[in-house]
Amino acid sequence: MQVGIVTVGDELLAGDTENTNATWLCDELDARGVRVRRVTTVPDETGEIARVVNEYHAEYDAVIVTGGLGPTHDDVTMEGVAAAFGRDVREHPEAEAWLDERDGYSADDLDPRTTHLPADARLLPNEAGVAPGAVVESAYVLPGVPAEMKAMFRGVADEFTGERTYAETVETTEPESALLDRIGDLRAEFDVSVGSYPGETVRIKITATDPETAAAAAAWLRDRVEATDAEA
């Protein structure tokens, strides 16, 4: 399964808020064997949201959209997702009923737009907040508040499946440029994918479809590189 993620918010683009939602979702999806192909952050603009959601819907199995749900002036995500699929945003009786059933809340006490969803959308209850989410064809629309987003995603997590992978990391003091031949030999010796990430040291991530291959490949490489103190 391949997925695109769209995070919505001017505050993300301005650097006012750290985009922890994207990192968390990528980690959760990777653990389920789902491949995240792209992550895009867009402003609180209906047209930009619609354009990217439409593109990702055409290219990937699912799109996850977070942020911009609710009744305030800059909460335009539902309108953008609806536009991507050529739908209207309208009253959603199931969303209103869900909110009325919650202790301390009533649809009559909130801005009517709180429970407006794209036509024929599937309701996603927000157990940690007020504004509901929705599923529109392949697009899953989740809140931007991290606690609410995580709770809502867990309710649909079983709908995201793929081939599980297993990773091992080898850390070395050698420069990345000096490792190219050994990384090439590693790929030739084992059925793995390899990524290298330089910093104060170089981290080499080895990924395989079974844990035994990942472990064997990591052991092979550790025997052939200069280890850090942690690896030694």
Short mmCIF file of N, CA, C and O in Angstrom, two decimals, residues 36 95 101 232:
data_model
loop_
_atom_site.label_atom_id
_atom_site.label_comp_id
_atom_site.label_asym_id
_atom_site.label_seq_id
_atom_site.Cartn_x
_atom_site.Cartn_y
_atom_site.Cartn_z
N VAL A 36 5.08 5.34 2.60
CA VAL A 36 4.72 6.74 2.41
C VAL A 36 5.56 7.29 1.25
O VAL A 36 6.79 7.32 1.32
N ALA A 95 -23.00 13.03 11.89
CA ALA A 95 -22.07 13.82 12.69
C ALA A 95 -22.81 14.60 13.77
O ALA A 95 -22.35 14.71 14.92
N GLU A 101 -24.76 13.04 21.22
CA GLU A 101 -24.64 11.92 22.15
C GLU A 101 -23.48 12.08 23.13
O GLU A 101 -23.41 11.37 24.13
N ALA A 232 30.99 -0.67 19.12
CA ALA A 232 32.14 -1.55 19.44
C ALA A 232 31.80 -2.51 20.58
O ALA A 232 30.99 -2.24 21.41
#
